[in-house]
Short mmCIF file of C-alpha atoms and ligand atoms in Angstrom, two decimals:
data_model
loop_
_atom_site.label_atom_id
_atom_site.label_comp_id
_atom_site.label_asym_id
_atom_site.label_seq_id
_atom_site.Cartn_x
_atom_site.Cartn_y
_atom_site.Cartn_z
CA MET A 7 6.96 25.71 -5.80
CA LYS A 8 9.16 23.27 -3.90
CA ILE A 9 6.93 20.47 -2.61
CA GLY A 10 8.05 17.84 -0.10
CA ILE A 11 6.07 14.60 -0.20
CA ILE A 12 6.33 12.18 2.72
CA GLY A 13 5.75 8.60 1.50
CA ALA A 14 6.49 6.88 -1.83
CA GLY A 15 3.34 4.72 -1.86
CA LEU A 16 0.71 4.97 -4.60
CA SER A 17 -0.96 8.18 -3.34
CA GLY A 18 2.30 10.10 -2.83
CA LEU A 19 3.83 9.02 -6.14
CA VAL A 20 0.71 9.92 -8.12
CA ALA A 21 0.47 13.37 -6.50
CA GLY A 22 4.20 13.82 -7.16
CA ARG A 23 3.92 12.79 -10.79
CA VAL A 24 1.10 15.27 -11.48
CA LEU A 25 2.85 18.16 -9.69
CA ALA A 26 6.26 17.48 -11.25
CA ALA A 27 4.69 17.31 -14.73
CA ALA A 28 3.26 20.80 -14.09
CA GLY A 29 6.75 22.13 -13.37
CA HIS A 30 6.85 22.02 -9.57
CA ASP A 31 10.04 20.98 -7.84
CA VAL A 32 9.03 17.74 -6.06
CA ILE A 33 11.11 15.82 -3.50
CA VAL A 34 9.81 12.57 -2.01
CA PHE A 35 10.96 11.20 1.35
CA GLU A 36 10.54 7.46 1.87
CA LYS A 37 11.53 5.64 5.02
CA SER A 38 11.97 2.24 3.36
CA ARG A 39 14.46 1.16 0.69
CA GLY A 40 12.04 1.05 -2.23
CA TYR A 41 9.03 2.31 -4.13
CA GLY A 42 5.38 1.43 -3.64
CA GLY A 43 4.60 1.27 0.10
CA ARG A 44 1.97 -1.42 0.54
CA MET A 45 2.26 -2.29 -3.19
CA ALA A 46 5.11 -4.44 -1.95
CA THR A 47 7.18 -7.16 -3.61
CA ARG A 48 9.90 -9.21 -1.96
CA ARG A 49 12.83 -10.75 -3.82
CA ILE A 50 12.97 -14.20 -2.24
CA ASP A 51 16.26 -15.32 -3.70
CA THR A 52 18.82 -12.55 -4.07
CA ASP A 53 20.65 -14.46 -6.82
CA SER A 54 17.63 -14.70 -9.08
CA ASP A 55 14.54 -12.83 -10.23
CA PHE A 56 12.22 -14.86 -8.04
CA ARG A 57 9.80 -12.43 -6.41
CA ILE A 58 6.55 -12.51 -4.51
CA ASP A 59 3.90 -9.84 -3.78
CA HIS A 60 3.56 -9.83 0.00
CA GLY A 61 1.51 -6.60 0.05
CA THR A 62 -1.49 -5.90 -2.13
CA PRO A 63 -1.89 -8.85 -4.53
CA TYR A 64 -3.80 -7.40 -7.50
CA MET A 65 -5.53 -4.27 -8.81
CA THR A 66 -9.12 -3.67 -9.73
CA GLY A 67 -11.25 -0.56 -10.05
CA THR A 68 -14.43 1.03 -11.26
CA ASP A 69 -13.66 4.76 -11.41
CA GLU A 70 -12.97 6.04 -14.92
CA ALA A 71 -9.74 7.87 -14.02
CA PHE A 72 -8.39 4.77 -12.27
CA ARG A 73 -9.34 2.56 -15.20
CA THR A 74 -7.48 4.95 -17.50
CA PHE A 75 -4.44 4.50 -15.25
CA LEU A 76 -4.86 0.70 -15.43
CA GLY A 77 -4.98 1.07 -19.23
CA GLU A 78 -1.72 3.05 -19.18
CA LEU A 79 -0.04 0.36 -17.05
CA GLU A 80 -1.33 -2.39 -19.31
CA GLU A 81 -0.07 -0.60 -22.40
CA LYS A 82 3.38 -0.29 -20.80
CA GLY A 83 3.33 -4.03 -20.10
CA LEU A 84 3.40 -3.45 -16.34
CA ILE A 85 0.12 -5.17 -15.58
CA THR A 86 -1.82 -7.93 -17.20
CA HIS A 87 -5.35 -9.26 -16.88
CA TRP A 88 -5.34 -12.07 -14.31
CA SER A 89 -8.89 -13.15 -13.59
CA ASP A 90 -12.49 -11.99 -13.32
CA ARG A 91 -13.44 -14.16 -10.39
CA LEU A 92 -12.05 -15.31 -7.07
CA SER A 93 -12.54 -18.73 -5.55
CA CYS A 94 -13.76 -18.93 -2.00
CA TYR A 95 -13.47 -21.19 1.04
CA THR A 96 -16.60 -21.52 3.10
CA ASP A 97 -18.18 -24.27 5.25
CA GLY A 98 -15.10 -26.44 4.86
CA GLN A 99 -14.99 -26.45 1.06
CA ILE A 100 -13.39 -24.53 -1.79
CA LEU A 101 -15.93 -23.15 -4.28
CA PRO A 102 -14.78 -22.06 -7.76
CA GLU A 103 -16.31 -18.62 -7.33
CA LEU A 104 -17.68 -16.34 -4.66
CA PRO A 105 -21.48 -16.61 -4.70
CA GLY A 106 -23.29 -13.34 -5.38
CA ARG A 107 -20.26 -11.42 -6.63
CA ASP A 108 -20.33 -10.03 -10.16
CA PRO A 109 -17.29 -10.74 -12.32
CA GLN A 110 -14.72 -7.96 -12.10
CA PRO A 111 -11.48 -7.70 -14.13
CA MET A 112 -8.46 -8.08 -11.83
CA TYR A 113 -4.92 -7.19 -12.91
CA VAL A 114 -1.53 -8.33 -11.64
CA ALA A 115 2.01 -7.07 -12.21
CA PRO A 116 4.23 -9.81 -13.73
CA ASP A 117 7.37 -8.04 -12.47
CA GLY A 118 5.85 -7.47 -9.03
CA MET A 119 3.48 -4.84 -7.68
CA ASN A 120 6.36 -2.59 -6.72
CA SER A 121 7.22 -2.20 -10.43
CA ILE A 122 4.18 0.13 -10.58
CA GLY A 123 5.78 2.32 -7.90
CA LYS A 124 9.07 2.31 -9.81
CA TYR A 125 7.27 3.42 -12.96
CA LEU A 126 5.40 6.25 -11.22
CA GLY A 127 8.50 7.46 -9.43
CA ARG A 128 10.98 7.19 -12.27
CA ARG A 129 11.17 10.95 -12.90
CA LEU A 130 10.87 12.05 -9.27
CA ASP A 131 13.62 13.03 -6.90
CA ILE A 132 13.25 10.43 -4.12
CA TYR A 133 15.28 10.07 -0.94
CA PHE A 134 15.01 6.46 0.20
CA GLU A 135 15.72 5.33 3.79
CA GLU A 136 14.89 8.89 4.82
CA LYS A 137 12.31 8.66 7.58
CA VAL A 138 10.68 12.00 8.35
CA GLY A 139 10.56 12.56 12.09
CA GLY A 140 8.64 15.85 12.08
CA ILE A 141 7.62 18.99 10.24
CA THR A 142 7.98 22.60 11.35
CA ASN A 143 6.04 25.57 10.06
CA ILE A 144 8.50 28.41 10.20
CA GLY A 145 5.81 30.83 8.99
CA GLY A 146 6.81 34.28 7.82
CA SER A 147 6.56 35.71 4.37
CA ARG A 148 7.08 33.36 1.47
CA THR A 149 9.23 35.96 -0.25
CA LYS A 150 11.89 35.54 2.45
CA LYS A 151 11.86 31.88 3.43
CA SER A 152 10.19 28.57 2.67
CA PRO A 153 7.40 28.13 5.20
CA TRP A 154 8.13 24.47 5.96
CA MET A 155 11.03 22.52 7.35
CA ILE A 156 10.92 18.76 6.93
CA ASN A 157 13.06 17.12 9.58
CA SER A 158 14.35 13.65 8.86
CA ALA A 159 14.83 11.17 11.68
CA SER A 160 18.56 11.36 10.94
CA ILE A 161 20.03 14.85 11.01
CA ASN A 162 18.87 16.16 7.65
CA VAL A 163 16.58 19.16 7.33
CA PHE A 164 14.85 20.10 4.06
CA GLU A 165 13.07 23.35 3.27
CA ALA A 166 9.81 23.28 1.31
CA ASP A 167 7.07 25.65 0.21
CA ALA A 168 4.41 22.98 0.64
CA VAL A 169 4.10 19.54 2.25
CA ILE A 170 2.06 16.48 1.30
CA ILE A 171 1.79 13.67 3.84
CA ALA A 172 1.06 10.45 1.93
CA THR A 173 1.26 7.87 4.73
CA PRO A 174 -1.40 5.82 6.54
CA ALA A 175 -3.59 8.10 8.70
CA ILE A 176 -2.01 7.06 11.99
CA GLN A 177 1.49 7.92 10.78
CA ALA A 178 0.14 11.20 9.33
CA TYR A 179 -1.33 11.97 12.74
CA GLY A 180 2.07 11.46 14.36
CA LEU A 181 3.76 13.77 11.83
CA ILE A 182 1.20 16.55 12.14
CA ALA A 183 1.38 16.31 15.92
CA THR A 184 5.03 17.43 15.71
CA ALA A 185 3.81 20.81 14.39
CA GLN A 186 0.54 21.01 16.22
CA ASP A 187 0.89 24.46 17.69
CA GLU A 188 -0.73 25.61 14.43
CA PHE A 189 -4.50 25.97 14.83
CA ASP A 190 -5.17 24.71 11.31
CA LEU A 191 -3.17 21.55 11.91
CA ARG A 192 -4.97 20.84 15.17
CA LYS A 193 -8.20 20.79 13.15
CA MET A 194 -6.68 18.23 10.74
CA ILE A 195 -5.63 16.03 13.64
CA THR A 196 -9.18 15.96 15.00
CA VAL A 197 -10.40 14.56 11.68
CA LEU A 198 -7.68 11.87 11.64
CA ASP A 199 -8.45 10.79 15.18
CA ASP A 200 -11.25 8.57 13.94
CA ILE A 201 -9.28 6.37 11.51
CA SER A 202 -7.95 2.98 12.57
CA TYR A 203 -6.50 0.13 10.47
CA SER A 204 -6.84 -3.61 10.25
CA SER A 205 -3.57 -5.57 10.44
CA THR A 206 -2.54 -8.74 8.68
CA ILE A 207 0.37 -11.17 8.56
CA SER A 208 1.56 -12.17 5.09
CA LEU A 209 2.99 -15.67 5.08
CA MET A 210 5.05 -16.56 2.00
CA ALA A 211 5.55 -20.29 1.43
CA GLY A 212 7.37 -22.17 -1.34
CA TYR A 213 6.99 -25.91 -1.97
CA GLY A 214 9.87 -26.63 -4.35
CA GLU A 215 7.66 -28.71 -6.63
CA ARG A 216 4.82 -28.32 -9.09
CA ILE A 217 1.48 -28.85 -7.34
CA PRO A 218 -1.60 -28.56 -9.55
CA ALA A 219 -4.26 -26.08 -8.38
CA GLU A 220 -7.45 -25.08 -10.12
CA TRP A 221 -7.66 -21.71 -8.37
CA LYS A 222 -5.66 -18.50 -8.58
CA ALA A 223 -6.71 -17.06 -5.25
CA ILE A 224 -9.14 -18.04 -2.51
CA LEU A 225 -11.05 -15.64 -0.29
CA CYS A 226 -11.51 -17.49 3.00
CA ASP A 227 -14.28 -17.36 5.53
CA HIS A 228 -12.03 -18.64 8.31
CA PRO A 229 -10.93 -17.40 11.78
CA VAL A 230 -7.19 -17.37 10.95
CA ILE A 231 -6.79 -17.16 7.15
CA SER A 232 -8.53 -14.56 5.00
CA TRP A 233 -6.75 -14.97 1.66
CA ILE A 234 -4.60 -17.50 -0.21
CA CYS A 235 -2.89 -16.56 -3.46
CA ASN A 236 -1.16 -18.83 -5.93
CA GLU A 237 1.75 -16.60 -6.98
CA GLY A 238 2.56 -18.94 -9.89
CA SER A 239 -0.69 -17.77 -11.51
CA LYS A 240 0.85 -14.27 -11.79
CA ARG A 241 4.35 -15.09 -12.97
CA ASP A 242 5.70 -18.51 -13.70
CA PHE A 243 9.12 -18.31 -12.16
CA SER A 244 10.04 -21.99 -11.79
CA GLY A 245 6.72 -23.80 -12.12
CA ASP A 246 6.88 -24.65 -8.41
CA MET A 247 3.98 -23.88 -6.10
CA ASN A 248 4.47 -20.64 -4.15
CA LEU A 249 1.73 -19.21 -1.94
CA VAL A 250 1.05 -15.93 -0.15
CA VAL A 251 -1.40 -16.23 2.73
CA HIS A 252 -2.98 -13.28 4.58
CA THR A 253 -4.32 -13.73 8.08
CA THR A 254 -7.39 -12.15 9.61
CA ASP A 255 -7.02 -8.90 11.55
CA LYS A 256 -7.92 -10.63 14.84
CA PHE A 257 -5.26 -13.31 14.44
CA ALA A 258 -2.60 -10.77 13.36
CA ARG A 259 -3.25 -8.54 16.37
CA GLU A 260 -3.23 -11.38 18.90
CA MET A 261 -0.04 -12.80 17.41
CA ALA A 262 1.73 -9.44 17.12
CA GLU A 263 1.71 -9.44 20.93
CA SER A 264 3.38 -12.84 21.21
CA GLU A 265 6.41 -12.01 19.01
CA ASP A 266 7.15 -15.71 18.58
CA THR A 267 7.50 -15.91 14.79
CA ALA A 268 8.05 -19.67 14.60
CA ARG A 269 4.93 -20.44 16.67
CA LEU A 270 2.90 -17.97 14.66
CA GLU A 271 4.04 -19.39 11.32
CA SER A 272 3.34 -22.96 12.36
CA LYS A 273 -0.20 -22.00 13.48
CA ILE A 274 -0.92 -20.46 10.07
CA LEU A 275 0.56 -23.50 8.28
CA LYS A 276 -1.59 -25.90 10.29
CA GLU A 277 -4.73 -23.99 9.23
CA LEU A 278 -3.48 -23.79 5.64
CA GLY A 279 -3.07 -27.58 5.63
CA ASN A 280 -6.65 -27.96 6.88
CA ILE A 281 -7.93 -25.82 4.00
CA LEU A 282 -5.77 -27.02 1.08
CA GLY A 283 -4.56 -30.45 2.17
CA SER A 284 -1.66 -31.72 4.26
CA TRP A 285 0.97 -30.83 1.58
CA ALA A 286 0.33 -27.12 2.26
CA ALA A 287 1.55 -27.43 5.87
CA ARG A 288 5.00 -28.63 4.74
CA PRO A 289 6.68 -25.89 2.66
CA GLU A 290 10.31 -26.04 1.66
CA TRP A 291 10.84 -22.41 2.64
CA LEU A 292 8.88 -19.85 4.62
CA GLN A 293 8.94 -16.10 5.32
CA SER A 294 6.46 -13.76 6.99
CA HIS A 295 5.78 -10.05 7.31
CA PHE A 296 3.53 -8.22 9.78
CA TRP A 297 1.50 -5.34 8.28
CA ARG A 298 0.38 -3.05 11.09
CA TYR A 299 -1.53 -0.91 8.55
CA HIS A 300 -3.32 -3.21 6.13
CA LEU A 301 -6.53 -1.35 5.24
CA PRO A 302 -8.35 1.53 6.95
CA LYS A 303 -11.44 0.37 8.85
CA LYS A 304 -13.33 3.42 7.67
CA SER A 305 -12.70 6.24 5.26
CA LEU A 306 -13.26 10.00 5.19
CA ASP A 307 -15.88 11.39 2.88
CA LEU A 308 -13.35 13.70 1.18
CA PRO A 309 -10.85 13.27 -1.68
CA PHE A 310 -7.97 14.69 0.46
CA LEU A 311 -7.51 17.08 3.36
CA GLU A 312 -5.68 20.40 3.12
CA SER A 313 -5.04 23.29 5.44
CA GLU A 314 -6.64 26.64 4.83
CA ASP A 315 -3.32 28.49 5.02
CA ASP A 316 -2.25 29.15 1.42
CA LEU A 317 1.06 30.66 2.55
CA ALA A 318 2.07 27.37 4.16
CA PRO A 319 0.17 24.71 2.21
CA ILE A 320 -0.05 21.22 3.67
CA ALA A 321 -2.27 18.35 2.60
CA LEU A 322 -2.95 14.71 3.39
CA VAL A 323 -3.62 11.99 0.79
CA GLY A 324 -3.97 8.22 1.00
CA ASP A 325 -6.27 5.22 0.93
CA TYR A 326 -8.39 6.52 3.81
CA PHE A 327 -10.06 9.13 1.58
CA HIS A 328 -13.24 8.11 -0.25
CA GLY A 329 -12.50 4.43 -0.21
CA ARG A 330 -10.22 2.03 1.68
CA SER A 331 -8.43 0.64 -1.37
CA MET A 332 -5.65 1.14 -3.90
CA GLU A 333 -8.15 2.86 -6.12
CA ALA A 334 -8.92 5.31 -3.29
CA ALA A 335 -5.18 5.97 -2.78
CA TYR A 336 -4.70 6.65 -6.49
CA LEU A 337 -7.68 8.99 -6.74
CA SER A 338 -6.71 10.88 -3.59
CA GLY A 339 -3.19 11.58 -4.91
CA LEU A 340 -4.50 12.45 -8.36
CA LYS A 341 -7.19 14.83 -7.12
CA LEU A 342 -4.86 16.70 -4.79
CA GLY A 343 -2.21 16.91 -7.53
CA ASN A 344 -4.71 18.38 -10.02
CA HIS A 345 -6.13 20.73 -7.39
CA TRP A 346 -2.72 22.12 -6.47
CA VAL A 347 -1.68 22.46 -10.13
CA GLU A 348 -4.69 24.70 -10.63
CA LYS A 349 -4.36 26.53 -7.31
CA PHE A 350 -0.63 27.25 -7.45
CA SER A 351 -0.07 27.73 -11.17
C1 FAD B 404 -1.23 -7.41 2.63
C2 FAD B 404 -2.03 -6.33 1.95
C3 FAD B 404 -3.09 -6.66 1.11
C4 FAD B 404 -3.84 -5.67 0.49
N1 FAD B 404 -4.85 -6.03 -0.35
C5 FAD B 404 -5.55 -5.07 -1.01
C6 FAD B 404 -6.56 -5.41 -1.96
O1 FAD B 404 -6.83 -6.59 -2.21
N2 FAD B 404 -7.22 -4.40 -2.61
C7 FAD B 404 -6.92 -3.07 -2.37
O2 FAD B 404 -7.53 -2.19 -2.97
N3 FAD B 404 -5.98 -2.74 -1.48
C8 FAD B 404 -5.29 -3.69 -0.80
N4 FAD B 404 -4.32 -3.34 0.10
C9 FAD B 404 -4.18 -1.92 0.44
C10 FAD B 404 -3.40 -1.11 -0.60
O3 FAD B 404 -2.13 -1.68 -0.78
C11 FAD B 404 -3.32 0.31 -0.07
O4 FAD B 404 -4.63 0.82 0.07
C12 FAD B 404 -2.53 1.29 -0.94
O5 FAD B 404 -1.36 0.70 -1.48
C13 FAD B 404 -2.19 2.48 -0.04
O6 FAD B 404 -1.38 3.43 -0.70
P1 FAD B 404 -0.97 4.74 0.10
O7 FAD B 404 -0.15 5.58 -0.80
O8 FAD B 404 -2.20 5.37 0.69
O9 FAD B 404 -0.12 4.25 1.38
P2 FAD B 404 1.17 3.33 1.50
O10 FAD B 404 1.27 2.37 0.39
O11 FAD B 404 1.13 2.79 2.89
O12 FAD B 404 2.39 4.35 1.35
C14 FAD B 404 2.85 5.13 2.44
C15 FAD B 404 4.36 5.24 2.37
O13 FAD B 404 4.80 6.17 3.36
C16 FAD B 404 6.01 5.70 3.91
N5 FAD B 404 6.17 6.36 5.22
C17 FAD B 404 5.39 6.23 6.32
N6 FAD B 404 5.84 7.03 7.32
C18 FAD B 404 6.90 7.70 6.82
C19 FAD B 404 7.81 8.66 7.37
N7 FAD B 404 7.68 9.11 8.63
N8 FAD B 404 8.82 9.12 6.59
C20 FAD B 404 8.97 8.68 5.29
N9 FAD B 404 8.16 7.75 4.74
C21 FAD B 404 7.13 7.27 5.48
C22 FAD B 404 5.80 4.19 4.00
O14 FAD B 404 7.04 3.50 4.11
C23 FAD B 404 5.09 3.93 2.67
O15 FAD B 404 6.00 3.64 1.63
C24 FAD B 404 -3.55 -4.30 0.72
C25 FAD B 404 -2.48 -3.96 1.56
C26 FAD B 404 -1.74 -4.96 2.17
C27 FAD B 404 -0.60 -4.57 3.08
#
């Protein structure tokens, strides 16, 4: 079966890997230039290997299948144990650990979180910078024609026997809406209607000097800053202090309206200086990225969603199924992949 997957994030790549291993012909369409979606890494200096995770910072999980996957990544040298505890900022002080939270092994990717996407996608046929603008169910008998057309935002059209949409729910909604004359798809849209996402701004800041810190990451109880990560604790590029800061959803949404990047960055830096000390407000270099879809605010009590039409199969996977996390995204892609291997063998 020829399967078109929209989105090369964790859920889409895992579904693709399972289906391709079972002999299906898988093509992945990805609107950005690289693998991983929100498992994102930015190369700060194009002349060197200096990179920073500006999307999800680390991996952790409790499900057995996900832990097996973490074991596979660790064996391949793609992830390494980082910490069992997070520091926290509350009532104006930094505490070495979050009170009331059990220790939990957390893993980071020394080559960047997107190296996990590269690994998962290495045997898949992926079209990068190919944004899908819509899908069309051309129906009819499968013996004559593929039931789906995947229309890229440029002029390309791809035929497929089945489609998997592996994007955040709101983008999936937009894609399904392009084919919504189908009764089955209208039902899927109704389910998606309920899902919204928090946003965040990732601020990346480098200080050009070694600054000692006793913490690897700090979870913050603060109106502007929710997370501070010491990237040097993941990979020691130069020994200099490099931070990634995530803002709260409220701050990100208010600031997304203003569009004044310099004002926004200086507001975050001022708060960062208040938390860590005045040095933190004076980085040598600075970059920022707005994440409209950070994490789903709620999840669906299903592993994935699929249409009932087996002649024109279509399914949705992602982190908004059974979770709101990377682990949820992985399990959603895995479970749909296994289900379709069995169903369409
Ligand atoms: C800053 C940040 C911090 C995070 N922190 C954590 C954390 O601490 N713990 C945790 O568990 N999770 C965290 N997450 C969330 C985690 O990264 C996601 O849950 C997970 O990576 C989602 O994977 P996914 O496959 O569902 O979606 P995505 O990774 O979003 O992948 C979807 C892909 O689809 C592509 N796409 C979208 N529309 C189209 C289109 N029309 N055509 C083609 N391609 C398209 C996108 O470019 C993207 O590559 C964080 C995320 C961010 C951004």
